[in-house]
Short mmCIF file of C-alpha atoms and ligand atoms in Angstrom, two decimals:
data_model
loop_
_atom_site.label_atom_id
_atom_site.label_comp_id
_atom_site.label_asym_id
_atom_site.label_seq_id
_atom_site.Cartn_x
_atom_site.Cartn_y
_atom_site.Cartn_z
CA UNK A 59 11.95 11.54 9.71
CA UNK A 60 11.80 8.95 6.95
CA UNK A 61 8.68 8.61 4.89
CA UNK A 62 8.54 5.54 2.71
CA UNK A 63 5.86 4.41 0.29
CA UNK A 64 5.86 0.67 -0.35
CA UNK A 65 4.46 0.14 -3.78
CA UNK A 66 3.39 -2.91 -5.75
CA UNK A 67 0.54 -4.97 -7.11
CA UNK A 68 -1.73 -6.98 -4.81
CA UNK A 69 0.26 -9.87 -3.36
CA UNK A 70 3.65 -8.28 -4.01
CA UNK A 71 4.57 -8.49 -0.31
CA UNK A 72 4.02 -4.90 0.82
CA UNK A 73 2.42 -5.86 4.13
CA UNK A 74 4.98 -8.54 4.92
CA UNK A 75 7.91 -6.26 4.22
CA UNK A 76 6.41 -3.21 5.92
CA UNK A 77 5.95 -5.25 9.10
CA UNK A 78 9.68 -6.07 9.10
CA UNK A 79 10.92 -2.62 8.10
CA UNK A 80 8.86 -0.80 10.71
CA UNK A 81 10.83 -2.66 13.40
CA UNK A 82 14.22 -2.04 11.79
CA UNK A 83 13.67 1.69 11.33
CA UNK A 84 11.14 2.43 14.11
CA UNK A 85 8.57 3.58 11.61
CA UNK A 86 4.80 3.71 11.99
CA UNK A 87 3.28 1.26 9.50
CA UNK A 88 0.02 2.41 7.99
CA UNK A 89 -1.75 -0.18 5.85
CA UNK A 90 -4.87 1.38 4.36
CA UNK A 91 -6.22 -2.10 3.57
CA UNK A 92 -5.81 -3.13 7.23
CA UNK A 93 -7.53 0.03 8.45
CA UNK A 94 -10.43 -0.62 6.08
CA UNK A 95 -10.67 -4.24 7.23
CA UNK A 96 -10.66 -3.19 10.90
CA UNK A 97 -13.52 -0.80 10.15
CA UNK A 98 -15.41 -3.52 8.33
CA UNK A 99 -14.96 -5.83 11.31
CA UNK A 100 -16.16 -3.10 13.68
CA UNK A 101 -19.11 -2.40 11.40
CA UNK A 102 -18.39 1.35 11.41
CA UNK A 103 -20.03 3.62 8.81
CA UNK A 104 -16.64 3.87 7.07
CA UNK A 105 -16.36 0.07 7.06
CA UNK A 106 -19.84 -0.42 5.63
CA UNK A 107 -19.09 2.05 2.86
CA UNK A 108 -15.61 0.65 2.09
CA UNK A 109 -16.89 -2.93 2.06
CA UNK A 110 -19.10 -2.25 -0.95
CA UNK A 111 -15.99 -1.43 -2.98
CA UNK A 112 -13.50 -3.86 -1.44
CA UNK A 113 -15.94 -6.75 -1.96
CA UNK A 114 -15.80 -6.08 -5.67
CA UNK A 115 -12.02 -5.62 -5.79
CA UNK A 116 -12.49 -1.95 -6.61
CA UNK A 117 -10.78 1.03 -5.05
CA UNK A 118 -12.62 3.03 -2.41
CA UNK A 119 -13.22 6.66 -3.55
CA UNK A 120 -10.20 8.93 -3.07
CA UNK A 121 -11.86 11.41 -0.69
CA UNK A 122 -12.75 8.63 1.76
CA UNK A 123 -9.32 7.01 1.64
CA UNK A 124 -7.46 10.30 1.93
CA UNK A 125 -9.51 11.39 4.97
CA UNK A 126 -8.87 8.07 6.64
CA UNK A 127 -5.14 8.13 5.91
CA UNK A 128 -4.88 11.68 7.13
CA UNK A 129 -6.57 10.72 10.42
CA UNK A 130 -4.13 7.80 10.82
CA UNK A 131 -1.16 10.15 10.35
CA UNK A 132 -2.62 12.60 12.91
CA UNK A 133 -2.92 9.76 15.43
CA UNK A 134 0.88 9.46 15.44
CA UNK A 135 2.28 12.94 16.18
CA UNK A 136 5.47 11.51 17.67
CA UNK A 137 6.30 9.16 14.82
CA UNK A 138 9.92 8.95 13.74
CA UNK A 139 8.72 8.16 10.27
CA UNK A 140 6.05 6.34 8.32
CA UNK A 141 5.86 3.41 6.00
CA UNK A 142 2.75 3.55 3.86
CA UNK A 143 1.53 0.23 2.50
CA UNK A 144 -1.25 0.31 -0.05
CA UNK A 145 -1.40 4.09 -0.16
CA UNK A 146 -1.32 6.08 -2.38
CA UNK A 147 -3.08 4.03 -5.03
CA UNK A 148 -4.13 6.86 -7.35
CA UNK A 149 -2.57 10.10 -8.56
CA UNK A 150 -5.16 12.06 -6.57
CA UNK A 151 -4.12 10.18 -3.42
CA UNK A 152 -0.43 10.87 -4.13
CA UNK A 153 -1.16 14.58 -4.58
CA UNK A 154 -3.19 14.63 -1.38
CA UNK A 155 -0.35 12.91 0.48
CA UNK A 156 2.15 15.45 -0.82
CA UNK A 157 -0.12 18.29 0.33
CA UNK A 158 -0.68 16.71 3.73
CA UNK A 159 3.04 16.22 4.29
CA UNK A 160 3.94 19.65 2.96
CA UNK A 161 1.75 21.22 5.63
CA UNK A 162 4.01 19.53 8.16
CA UNK A 163 7.18 20.49 6.25
CA UNK A 164 7.62 16.81 5.36
CA UNK A 165 7.87 14.88 2.10
CA UNK A 166 7.90 11.36 0.73
CA UNK A 167 11.54 10.24 0.80
CA UNK A 168 11.23 7.17 -1.38
CA UNK A 169 8.74 4.99 -3.16
CA UNK A 170 9.95 1.42 -3.37
CA UNK A 171 8.13 -1.03 -5.59
CA UNK A 172 8.10 -4.78 -5.07
CA UNK A 173 7.93 -6.30 -8.52
CA UNK A 174 6.60 -9.72 -9.47
CA UNK A 175 4.82 -11.36 -12.39
CA UNK A 176 1.03 -11.52 -12.34
CA UNK A 177 1.00 -15.35 -12.39
CA UNK A 178 3.13 -15.50 -9.23
CA UNK A 179 0.99 -12.87 -7.56
CA UNK A 180 -2.27 -14.63 -8.35
CA UNK A 181 -0.88 -17.87 -6.92
CA UNK A 182 0.21 -16.02 -3.77
CA UNK A 183 -3.17 -14.34 -3.32
CA UNK A 184 -5.08 -17.60 -3.71
CA UNK A 185 -2.73 -19.23 -1.21
CA UNK A 186 -3.10 -16.31 1.23
CA UNK A 187 -6.88 -16.43 0.79
CA UNK A 188 -6.94 -19.95 2.25
CA UNK A 189 -5.70 -18.52 5.56
CA UNK A 190 -6.79 -14.87 5.52
CA UNK A 191 -10.42 -15.54 4.79
CA UNK A 192 -10.31 -12.43 2.61
CA UNK A 193 -12.96 -12.85 -0.07
CA UNK A 194 -11.00 -10.53 -2.35
CA UNK A 195 -8.15 -13.08 -2.21
CA UNK A 196 -10.20 -16.17 -2.96
CA UNK A 197 -12.35 -15.07 -5.87
CA UNK A 198 -10.53 -15.05 -9.23
CA UNK A 199 -12.85 -12.36 -10.60
CA UNK A 200 -12.16 -10.02 -7.68
CA UNK A 201 -8.43 -10.64 -8.04
CA UNK A 202 -8.65 -9.78 -11.72
CA UNK A 203 -10.53 -6.56 -10.93
CA UNK A 204 -7.82 -5.61 -8.40
CA UNK A 205 -5.14 -6.03 -11.07
CA UNK A 206 -7.20 -3.99 -13.52
CA UNK A 207 -7.62 -1.25 -10.92
CA UNK A 208 -3.85 -1.34 -10.35
CA UNK A 209 -3.03 -1.07 -14.06
CA UNK A 210 -5.53 1.71 -14.67
CA UNK A 211 -5.26 3.83 -11.52
CA UNK A 212 -2.12 2.89 -9.59
CA UNK A 213 0.50 2.22 -12.29
CA UNK A 214 0.55 5.94 -13.33
CA UNK A 215 2.18 6.62 -9.95
CA UNK A 216 5.37 5.03 -11.30
CA UNK A 217 5.72 8.05 -13.59
CA UNK A 218 4.56 10.43 -10.85
CA UNK A 219 7.31 9.37 -8.46
CA UNK A 220 9.94 8.70 -11.15
CA UNK A 221 9.63 12.31 -12.29
CA UNK A 222 10.47 13.35 -8.73
CA UNK A 223 13.45 10.96 -8.70
CA UNK A 224 11.80 8.98 -5.91
CA UNK A 225 11.01 5.64 -7.51
CA UNK A 226 13.02 2.45 -7.10
CA UNK A 227 12.21 -1.17 -7.81
CA UNK A 228 13.16 -4.33 -5.95
CA UNK A 229 12.54 -7.87 -7.16
CA UNK A 230 9.63 -9.12 -5.07
CA UNK A 231 10.38 -12.77 -5.73
CA UNK A 232 12.75 -14.56 -3.38
CA UNK A 233 13.34 -15.12 0.30
CA UNK A 234 11.46 -12.67 2.53
CA UNK A 235 14.69 -11.90 4.42
CA UNK A 236 16.77 -11.18 1.33
CA UNK A 237 14.09 -8.89 -0.08
CA UNK A 238 13.90 -7.16 3.27
CA UNK A 239 17.68 -6.66 3.27
CA UNK A 240 17.50 -4.99 -0.15
CA UNK A 241 14.72 -2.67 1.01
CA UNK A 242 16.59 -1.87 4.21
CA UNK A 243 19.72 -0.96 2.24
CA UNK A 244 17.71 1.52 0.16
CA UNK A 245 16.12 3.10 3.23
CA UNK A 246 19.47 3.21 5.03
CA UNK A 247 20.98 5.12 2.12
CA UNK A 248 18.30 7.84 2.10
O1 C5P B 348 -3.81 -3.04 0.28
P1 C5P B 348 -4.81 -4.14 0.34
O2 C5P B 348 -4.61 -5.18 -0.72
O3 C5P B 348 -4.96 -4.72 1.70
O4 C5P B 348 -6.21 -3.46 0.02
C1 C5P B 348 -7.39 -4.23 -0.01
C2 C5P B 348 -8.49 -3.44 -0.69
O5 C5P B 348 -8.74 -2.22 0.02
C3 C5P B 348 -8.19 -3.00 -2.10
O6 C5P B 348 -8.38 -4.03 -3.06
C4 C5P B 348 -9.18 -1.87 -2.26
O7 C5P B 348 -10.49 -2.37 -2.44
C5 C5P B 348 -9.13 -1.21 -0.88
N1 C5P B 348 -8.13 -0.11 -0.88
C6 C5P B 348 -8.46 1.07 -1.54
N2 C5P B 348 -7.57 2.10 -1.56
C7 C5P B 348 -6.39 2.01 -0.95
C8 C5P B 348 -6.04 0.81 -0.26
C9 C5P B 348 -6.93 -0.24 -0.25
O8 C5P B 348 -9.52 1.17 -2.11
N3 C5P B 348 -5.54 3.06 -0.99
MG1 MG B 349 -1.44 -5.74 2.09
#
């Protein structure tokens, strides 16, 4: 069982890389953002609630996100491993994930960050927004709020996982395939 957290700012390439790595390593890919967006599309109570935060570029409250993530994990009892993309995004979420895994005698094996400069990321998000139709990708103010949320709430996880010897960085700028190869080498070596 390999449990990988893909880490990085909005636009760093977490979703793109997770989609490739899940095939290579037969992992279940859980993207919290995708689950929220599916709920928004389906107009579920969770979606309606999450939308009010996502539309502003803010993080959804921890309790909601943790419950949702936990349900997604439970849906996959036969998984050979997981790749989490966009979760955890706060220290409380990381602690909840550790507790959830510990109950199953599991643990996070590695947190791998995709690193890129803000200017590159903003360009990528605006470009993606043209196709994705995601309002949080097209509005400069929402993008800025997402970066602020990252710096304030998510960046502390670098210390959290570094202290456990579980944090590694990969340059997120370059060819998708070459970045994927670097990530795969790290996962292979676990
Ligand atoms: O990961 P992604 O960029 O798809 O997330 C989109 C939005 O979903 C975030 O900007 C945030 O509003 C919400 N989200 C969250 N907590 C998470 C993951 C996503 O609040 N752990
Ligand atoms: Mg994503």
